[in-house]
mmCIF file of C-alpha atoms in Angstrom:
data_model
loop_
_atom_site.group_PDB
_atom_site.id
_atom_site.type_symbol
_atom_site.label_atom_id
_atom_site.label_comp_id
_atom_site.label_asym_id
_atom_site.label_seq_id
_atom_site.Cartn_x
_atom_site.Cartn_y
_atom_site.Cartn_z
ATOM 1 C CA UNK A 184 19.858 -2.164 -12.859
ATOM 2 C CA UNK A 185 19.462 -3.792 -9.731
ATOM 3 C CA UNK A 186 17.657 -7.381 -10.181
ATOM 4 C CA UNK A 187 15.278 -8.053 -7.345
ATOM 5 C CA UNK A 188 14.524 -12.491 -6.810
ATOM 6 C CA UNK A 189 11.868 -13.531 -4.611
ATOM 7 C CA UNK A 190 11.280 -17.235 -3.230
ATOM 8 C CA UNK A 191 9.226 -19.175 -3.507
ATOM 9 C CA UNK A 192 7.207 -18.101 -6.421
ATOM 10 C CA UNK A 193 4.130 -20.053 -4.208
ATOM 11 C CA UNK A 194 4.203 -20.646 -0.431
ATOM 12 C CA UNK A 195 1.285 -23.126 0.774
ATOM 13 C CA UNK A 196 0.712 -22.417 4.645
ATOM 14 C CA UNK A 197 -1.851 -22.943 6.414
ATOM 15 C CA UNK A 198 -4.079 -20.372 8.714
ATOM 16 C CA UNK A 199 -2.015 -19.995 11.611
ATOM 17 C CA UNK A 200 1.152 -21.022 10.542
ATOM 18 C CA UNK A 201 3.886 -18.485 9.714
ATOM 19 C CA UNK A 202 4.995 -17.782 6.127
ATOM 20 C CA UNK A 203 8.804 -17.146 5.574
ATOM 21 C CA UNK A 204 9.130 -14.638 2.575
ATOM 22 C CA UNK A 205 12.862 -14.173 1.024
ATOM 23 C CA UNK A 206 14.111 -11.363 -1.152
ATOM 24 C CA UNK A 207 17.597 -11.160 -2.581
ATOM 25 C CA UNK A 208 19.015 -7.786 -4.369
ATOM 26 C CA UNK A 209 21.288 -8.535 -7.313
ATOM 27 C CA UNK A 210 23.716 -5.525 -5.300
ATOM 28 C CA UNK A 211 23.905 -3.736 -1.835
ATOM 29 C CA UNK A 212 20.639 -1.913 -1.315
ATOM 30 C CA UNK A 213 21.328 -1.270 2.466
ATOM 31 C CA UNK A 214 18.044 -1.110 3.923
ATOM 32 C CA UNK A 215 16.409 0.848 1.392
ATOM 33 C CA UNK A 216 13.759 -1.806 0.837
ATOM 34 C CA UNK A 217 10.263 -2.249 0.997
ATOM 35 C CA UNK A 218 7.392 -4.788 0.711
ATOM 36 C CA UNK A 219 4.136 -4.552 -0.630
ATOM 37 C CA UNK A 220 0.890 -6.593 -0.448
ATOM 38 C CA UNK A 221 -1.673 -6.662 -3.586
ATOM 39 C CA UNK A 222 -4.526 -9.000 -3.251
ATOM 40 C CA UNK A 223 -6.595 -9.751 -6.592
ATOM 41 C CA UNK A 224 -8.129 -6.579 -8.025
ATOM 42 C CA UNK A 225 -6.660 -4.084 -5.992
ATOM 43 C CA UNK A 226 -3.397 -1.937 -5.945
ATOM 44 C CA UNK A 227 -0.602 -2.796 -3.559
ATOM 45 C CA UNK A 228 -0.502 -1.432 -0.067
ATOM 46 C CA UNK A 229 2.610 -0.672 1.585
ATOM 47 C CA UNK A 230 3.698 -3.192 4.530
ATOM 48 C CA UNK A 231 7.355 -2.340 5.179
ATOM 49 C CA UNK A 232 10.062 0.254 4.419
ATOM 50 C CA UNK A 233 13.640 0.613 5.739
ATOM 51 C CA UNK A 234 13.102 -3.173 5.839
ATOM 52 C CA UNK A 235 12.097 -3.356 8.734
ATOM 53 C CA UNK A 236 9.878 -1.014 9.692
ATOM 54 C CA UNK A 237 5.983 -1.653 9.824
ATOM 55 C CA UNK A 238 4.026 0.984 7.734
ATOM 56 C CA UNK A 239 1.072 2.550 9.938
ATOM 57 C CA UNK A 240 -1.947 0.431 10.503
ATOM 58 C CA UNK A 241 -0.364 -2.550 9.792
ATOM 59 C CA UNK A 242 -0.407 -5.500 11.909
ATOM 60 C CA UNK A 243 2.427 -6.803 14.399
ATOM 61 C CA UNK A 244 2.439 -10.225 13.137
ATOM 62 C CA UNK A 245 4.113 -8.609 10.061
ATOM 63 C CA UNK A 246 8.438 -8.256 10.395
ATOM 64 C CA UNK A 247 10.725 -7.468 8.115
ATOM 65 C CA UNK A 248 14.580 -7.817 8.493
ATOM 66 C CA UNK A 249 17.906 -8.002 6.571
ATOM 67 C CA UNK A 250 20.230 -5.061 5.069
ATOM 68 C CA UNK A 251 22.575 -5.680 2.116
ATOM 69 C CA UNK A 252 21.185 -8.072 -0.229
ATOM 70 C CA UNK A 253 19.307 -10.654 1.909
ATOM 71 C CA UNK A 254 15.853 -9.593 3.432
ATOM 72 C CA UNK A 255 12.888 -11.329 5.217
ATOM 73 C CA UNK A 256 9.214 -11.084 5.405
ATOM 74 C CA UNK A 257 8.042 -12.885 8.120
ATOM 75 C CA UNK A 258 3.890 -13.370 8.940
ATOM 76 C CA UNK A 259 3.486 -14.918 12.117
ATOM 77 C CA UNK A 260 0.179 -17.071 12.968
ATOM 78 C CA UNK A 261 -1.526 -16.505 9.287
ATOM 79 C CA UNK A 262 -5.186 -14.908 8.964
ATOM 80 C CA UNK A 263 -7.352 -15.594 6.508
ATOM 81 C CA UNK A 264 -7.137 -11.543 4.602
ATOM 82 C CA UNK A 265 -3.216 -12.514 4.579
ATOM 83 C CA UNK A 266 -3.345 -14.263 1.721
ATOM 84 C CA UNK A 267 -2.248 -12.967 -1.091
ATOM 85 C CA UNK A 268 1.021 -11.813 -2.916
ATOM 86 C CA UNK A 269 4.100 -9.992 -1.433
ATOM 87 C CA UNK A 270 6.655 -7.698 -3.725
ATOM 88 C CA UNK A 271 9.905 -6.414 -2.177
ATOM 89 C CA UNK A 272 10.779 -3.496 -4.002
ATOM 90 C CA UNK A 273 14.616 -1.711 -3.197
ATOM 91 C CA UNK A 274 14.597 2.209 -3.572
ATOM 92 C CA UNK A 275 18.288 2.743 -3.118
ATOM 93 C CA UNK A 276 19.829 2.661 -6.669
ATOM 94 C CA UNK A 277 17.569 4.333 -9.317
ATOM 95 C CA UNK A 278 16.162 4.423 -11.804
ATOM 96 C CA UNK A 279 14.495 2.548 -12.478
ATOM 97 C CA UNK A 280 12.888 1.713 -9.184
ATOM 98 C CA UNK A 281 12.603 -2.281 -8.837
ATOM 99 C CA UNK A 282 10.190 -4.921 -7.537
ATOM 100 C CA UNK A 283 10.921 -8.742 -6.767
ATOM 101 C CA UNK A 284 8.747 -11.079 -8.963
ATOM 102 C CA UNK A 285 6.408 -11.490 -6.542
ATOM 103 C CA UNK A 286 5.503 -14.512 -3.889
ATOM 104 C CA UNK A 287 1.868 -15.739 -4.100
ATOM 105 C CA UNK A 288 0.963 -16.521 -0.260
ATOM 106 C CA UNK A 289 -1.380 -19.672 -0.848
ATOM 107 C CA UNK A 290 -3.807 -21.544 1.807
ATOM 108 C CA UNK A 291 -2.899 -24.916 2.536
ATOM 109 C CA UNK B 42 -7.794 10.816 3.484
ATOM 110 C CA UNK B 43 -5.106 10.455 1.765
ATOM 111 C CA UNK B 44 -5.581 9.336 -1.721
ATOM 112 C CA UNK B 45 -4.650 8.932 -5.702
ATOM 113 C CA UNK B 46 -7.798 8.353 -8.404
ATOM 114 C CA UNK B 47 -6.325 7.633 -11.474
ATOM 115 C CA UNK B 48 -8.123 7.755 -14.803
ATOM 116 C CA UNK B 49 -8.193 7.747 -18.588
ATOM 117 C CA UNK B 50 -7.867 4.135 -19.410
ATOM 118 C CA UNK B 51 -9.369 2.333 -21.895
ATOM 119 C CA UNK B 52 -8.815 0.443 -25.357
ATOM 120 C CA UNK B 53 -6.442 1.968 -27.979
ATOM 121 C CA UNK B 54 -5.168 0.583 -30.784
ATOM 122 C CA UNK B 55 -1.686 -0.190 -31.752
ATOM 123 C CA UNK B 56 0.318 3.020 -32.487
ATOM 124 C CA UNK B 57 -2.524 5.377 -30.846
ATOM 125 C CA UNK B 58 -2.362 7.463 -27.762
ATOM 126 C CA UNK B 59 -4.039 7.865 -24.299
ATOM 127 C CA UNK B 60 -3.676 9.866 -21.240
ATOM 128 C CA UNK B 61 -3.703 9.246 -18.107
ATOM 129 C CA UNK B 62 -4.592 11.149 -14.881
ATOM 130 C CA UNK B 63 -4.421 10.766 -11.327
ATOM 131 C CA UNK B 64 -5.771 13.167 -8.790
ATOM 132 C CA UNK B 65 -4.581 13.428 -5.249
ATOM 133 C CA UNK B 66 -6.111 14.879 -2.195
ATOM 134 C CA UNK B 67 -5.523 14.559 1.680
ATOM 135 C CA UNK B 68 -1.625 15.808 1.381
ATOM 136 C CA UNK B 69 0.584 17.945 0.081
ATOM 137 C CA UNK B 70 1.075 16.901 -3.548
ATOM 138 C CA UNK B 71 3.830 19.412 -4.768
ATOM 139 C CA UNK B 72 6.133 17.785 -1.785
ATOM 140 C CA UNK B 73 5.822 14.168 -2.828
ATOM 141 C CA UNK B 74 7.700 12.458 -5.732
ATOM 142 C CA UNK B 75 4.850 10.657 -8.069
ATOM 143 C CA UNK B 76 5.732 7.445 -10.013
ATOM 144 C CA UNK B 77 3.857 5.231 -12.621
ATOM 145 C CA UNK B 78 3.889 1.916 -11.897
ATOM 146 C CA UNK B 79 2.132 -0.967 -14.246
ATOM 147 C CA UNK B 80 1.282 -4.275 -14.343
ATOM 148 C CA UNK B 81 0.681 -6.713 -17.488
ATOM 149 C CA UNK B 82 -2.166 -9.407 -16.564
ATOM 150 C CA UNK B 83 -1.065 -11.783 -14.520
ATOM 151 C CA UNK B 84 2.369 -10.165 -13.945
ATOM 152 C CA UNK B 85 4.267 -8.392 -11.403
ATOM 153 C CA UNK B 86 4.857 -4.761 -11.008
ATOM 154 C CA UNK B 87 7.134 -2.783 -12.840
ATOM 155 C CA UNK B 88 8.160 1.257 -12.588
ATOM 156 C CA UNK B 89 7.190 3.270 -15.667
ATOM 157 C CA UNK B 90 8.555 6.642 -14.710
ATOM 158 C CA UNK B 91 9.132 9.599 -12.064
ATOM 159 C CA UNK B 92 8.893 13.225 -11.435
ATOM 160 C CA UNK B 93 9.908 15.157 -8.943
ATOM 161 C CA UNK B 94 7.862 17.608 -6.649
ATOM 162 C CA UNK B 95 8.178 20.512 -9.567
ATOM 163 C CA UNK B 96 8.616 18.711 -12.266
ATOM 164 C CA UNK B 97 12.220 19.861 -12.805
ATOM 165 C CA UNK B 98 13.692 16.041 -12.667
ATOM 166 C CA UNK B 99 11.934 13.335 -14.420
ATOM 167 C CA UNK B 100 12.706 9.752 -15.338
ATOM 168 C CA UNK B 101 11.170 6.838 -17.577
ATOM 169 C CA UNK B 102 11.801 3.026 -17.725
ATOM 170 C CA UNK B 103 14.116 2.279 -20.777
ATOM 171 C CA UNK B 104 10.437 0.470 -22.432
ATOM 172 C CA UNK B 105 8.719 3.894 -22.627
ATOM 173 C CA UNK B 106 11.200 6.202 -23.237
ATOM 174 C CA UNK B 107 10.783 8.482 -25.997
ATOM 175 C CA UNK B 108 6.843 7.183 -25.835
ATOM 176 C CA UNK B 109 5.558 8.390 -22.595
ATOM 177 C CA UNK B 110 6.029 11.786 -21.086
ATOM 178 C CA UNK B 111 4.896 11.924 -17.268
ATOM 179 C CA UNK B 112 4.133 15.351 -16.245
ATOM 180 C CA UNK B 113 1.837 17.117 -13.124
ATOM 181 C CA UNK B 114 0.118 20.432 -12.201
ATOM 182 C CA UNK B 115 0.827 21.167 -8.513
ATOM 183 C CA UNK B 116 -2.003 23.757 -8.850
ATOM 184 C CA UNK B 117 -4.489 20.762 -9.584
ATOM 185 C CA UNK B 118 -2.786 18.245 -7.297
ATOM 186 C CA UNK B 119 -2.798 15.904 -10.343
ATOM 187 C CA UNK B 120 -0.023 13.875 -12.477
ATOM 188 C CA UNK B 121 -0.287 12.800 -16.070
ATOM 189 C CA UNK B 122 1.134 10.186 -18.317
ATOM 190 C CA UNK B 123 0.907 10.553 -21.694
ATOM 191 C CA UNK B 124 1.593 7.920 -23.502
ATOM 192 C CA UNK B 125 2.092 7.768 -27.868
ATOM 193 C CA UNK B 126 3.193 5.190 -29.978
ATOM 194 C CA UNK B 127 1.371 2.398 -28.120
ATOM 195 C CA UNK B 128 1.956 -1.519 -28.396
ATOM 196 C CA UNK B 129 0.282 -4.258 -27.425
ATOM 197 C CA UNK B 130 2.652 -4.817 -24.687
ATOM 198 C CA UNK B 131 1.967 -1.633 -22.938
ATOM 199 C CA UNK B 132 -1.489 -3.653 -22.186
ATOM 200 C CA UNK B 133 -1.342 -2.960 -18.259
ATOM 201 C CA UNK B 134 -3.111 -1.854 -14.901
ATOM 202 C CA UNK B 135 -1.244 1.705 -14.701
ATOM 203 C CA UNK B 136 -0.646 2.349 -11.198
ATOM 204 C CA UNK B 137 0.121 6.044 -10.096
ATOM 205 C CA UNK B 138 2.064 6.326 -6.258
ATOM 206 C CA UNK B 139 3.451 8.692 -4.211
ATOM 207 C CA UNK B 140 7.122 9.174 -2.327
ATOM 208 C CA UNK B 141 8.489 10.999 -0.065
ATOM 209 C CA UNK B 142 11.127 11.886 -1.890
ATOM 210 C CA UNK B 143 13.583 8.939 -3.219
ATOM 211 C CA UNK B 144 11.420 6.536 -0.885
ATOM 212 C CA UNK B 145 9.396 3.826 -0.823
ATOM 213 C CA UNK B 146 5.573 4.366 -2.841
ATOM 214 C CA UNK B 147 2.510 5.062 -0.022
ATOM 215 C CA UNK B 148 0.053 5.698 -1.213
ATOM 216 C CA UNK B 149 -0.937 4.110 -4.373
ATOM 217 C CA UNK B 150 -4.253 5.072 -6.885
ATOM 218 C CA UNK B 151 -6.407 1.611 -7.321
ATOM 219 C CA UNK B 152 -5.420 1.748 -11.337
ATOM 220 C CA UNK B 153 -6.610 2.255 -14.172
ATOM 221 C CA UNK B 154 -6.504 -0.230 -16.958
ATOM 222 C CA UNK B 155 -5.281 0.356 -20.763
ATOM 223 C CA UNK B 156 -5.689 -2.105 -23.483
ATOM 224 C CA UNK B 157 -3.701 -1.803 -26.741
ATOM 225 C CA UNK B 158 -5.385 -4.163 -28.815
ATOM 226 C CA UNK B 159 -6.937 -3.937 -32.782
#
């Protein structure tokens, strides 16, 4: 089973700012990752696949990059419905299908 | 629109049974790969299981197997988990999501939750 490690648990940014989001595979996943945001009481919605790749309707100040094992969410210049909390999730090995702990984006 | 309802949660008690149900509409269901995906209070995600577009191929998380069966009727548009033998750790949000085949999960039902409790 490939383990999935987010950091930080908690990033503390303030509105504006860019948040810097890591996710490390536990084995090559090639780019056959994706990120998710969930704010509090609803499901998660689908940022990024491929890594890198913005899912439609979503904003440009939302990036992803990396292949292998190391991959990137980057926010630029923070708004206030941003915050919340990001899962990577890889799709190339599976089952089972696995999701990163989860990093709670946090106003400052 | 593309969407996923899910239903059929609710409080159980330890060792009893539920099903669950989530309806699609706005795309063609018997294409996409359907997962379950829950989430404990306060946790993170985690996959439950998989089928594929006619059911032919199916897989479960090693925590359910044997308990759950997922299962779907492409005539319906609508996927199924049953799920026996409950425990109080199967307490959850279940989340129900669609892929394009062994891809990444767009879109996803808004949950439903199930409490195993006494």
């Amino acid at each position: 089973e490939i383990v999935m490690t987010q950091s930080p648990a908690t990033l503390s940014v303030s509105p504006g700012e860019r948040a810097t989001l890591s996710c490390r595979a536990s084995q090559f996943v090639s780019t056959n990752l994706a990120w998710y945001q969930q704010k509090p009481g609803q499901a998660p919605r689908l940022l990024i696949y491929g890594a890198s790749t913005r899912a439609t309707g979503i904003p440009v100040r939302f990036s992803g990059s990396g292949s292998g094992t190391e991959f990137t969410l980057t926010i630029n210049s923070l708004q206030s419905e941003d915050f919340a909390v990001y899962y990577c999730q890889q799709y190339n090995n599976w089952p089972p299908w696995t999701f990163g702990q989860g990093t709670k984006v946090e106003i400052k | 629109e593309v969407q996923l309802v899910e239903s059929g949660g609710g409080l159980v008690q330890p060792g009893g049974s539920l099903r669950l149900s989530c309806a699609a509409s706005g795309f063609t269901f018997s294409s996409y790969w359907m997962h379950w995906v829950r989430q404990a209070p306060g946790k993170g995600l985690v996959w439950v299981s998989r089928i594929n577009g006619d059911g032919s191929s199916i897989s479960y998380a090693d925590s359910v197997k044997g308990r759950f069966t997922i299962s779907r009727d492409n005539a319906k548009n609508t996927l199924y988990l049953q799920m026996n033998s409950l425990r109080a750790e199967d307490t959850a949000v279940y989340y129900c999501g669609a892929a394009a085949g062994r891809n990444w999960f767009d879109p996803w039902g808004q949950g439903t939750l199930v409490t195993v409790s006494s």
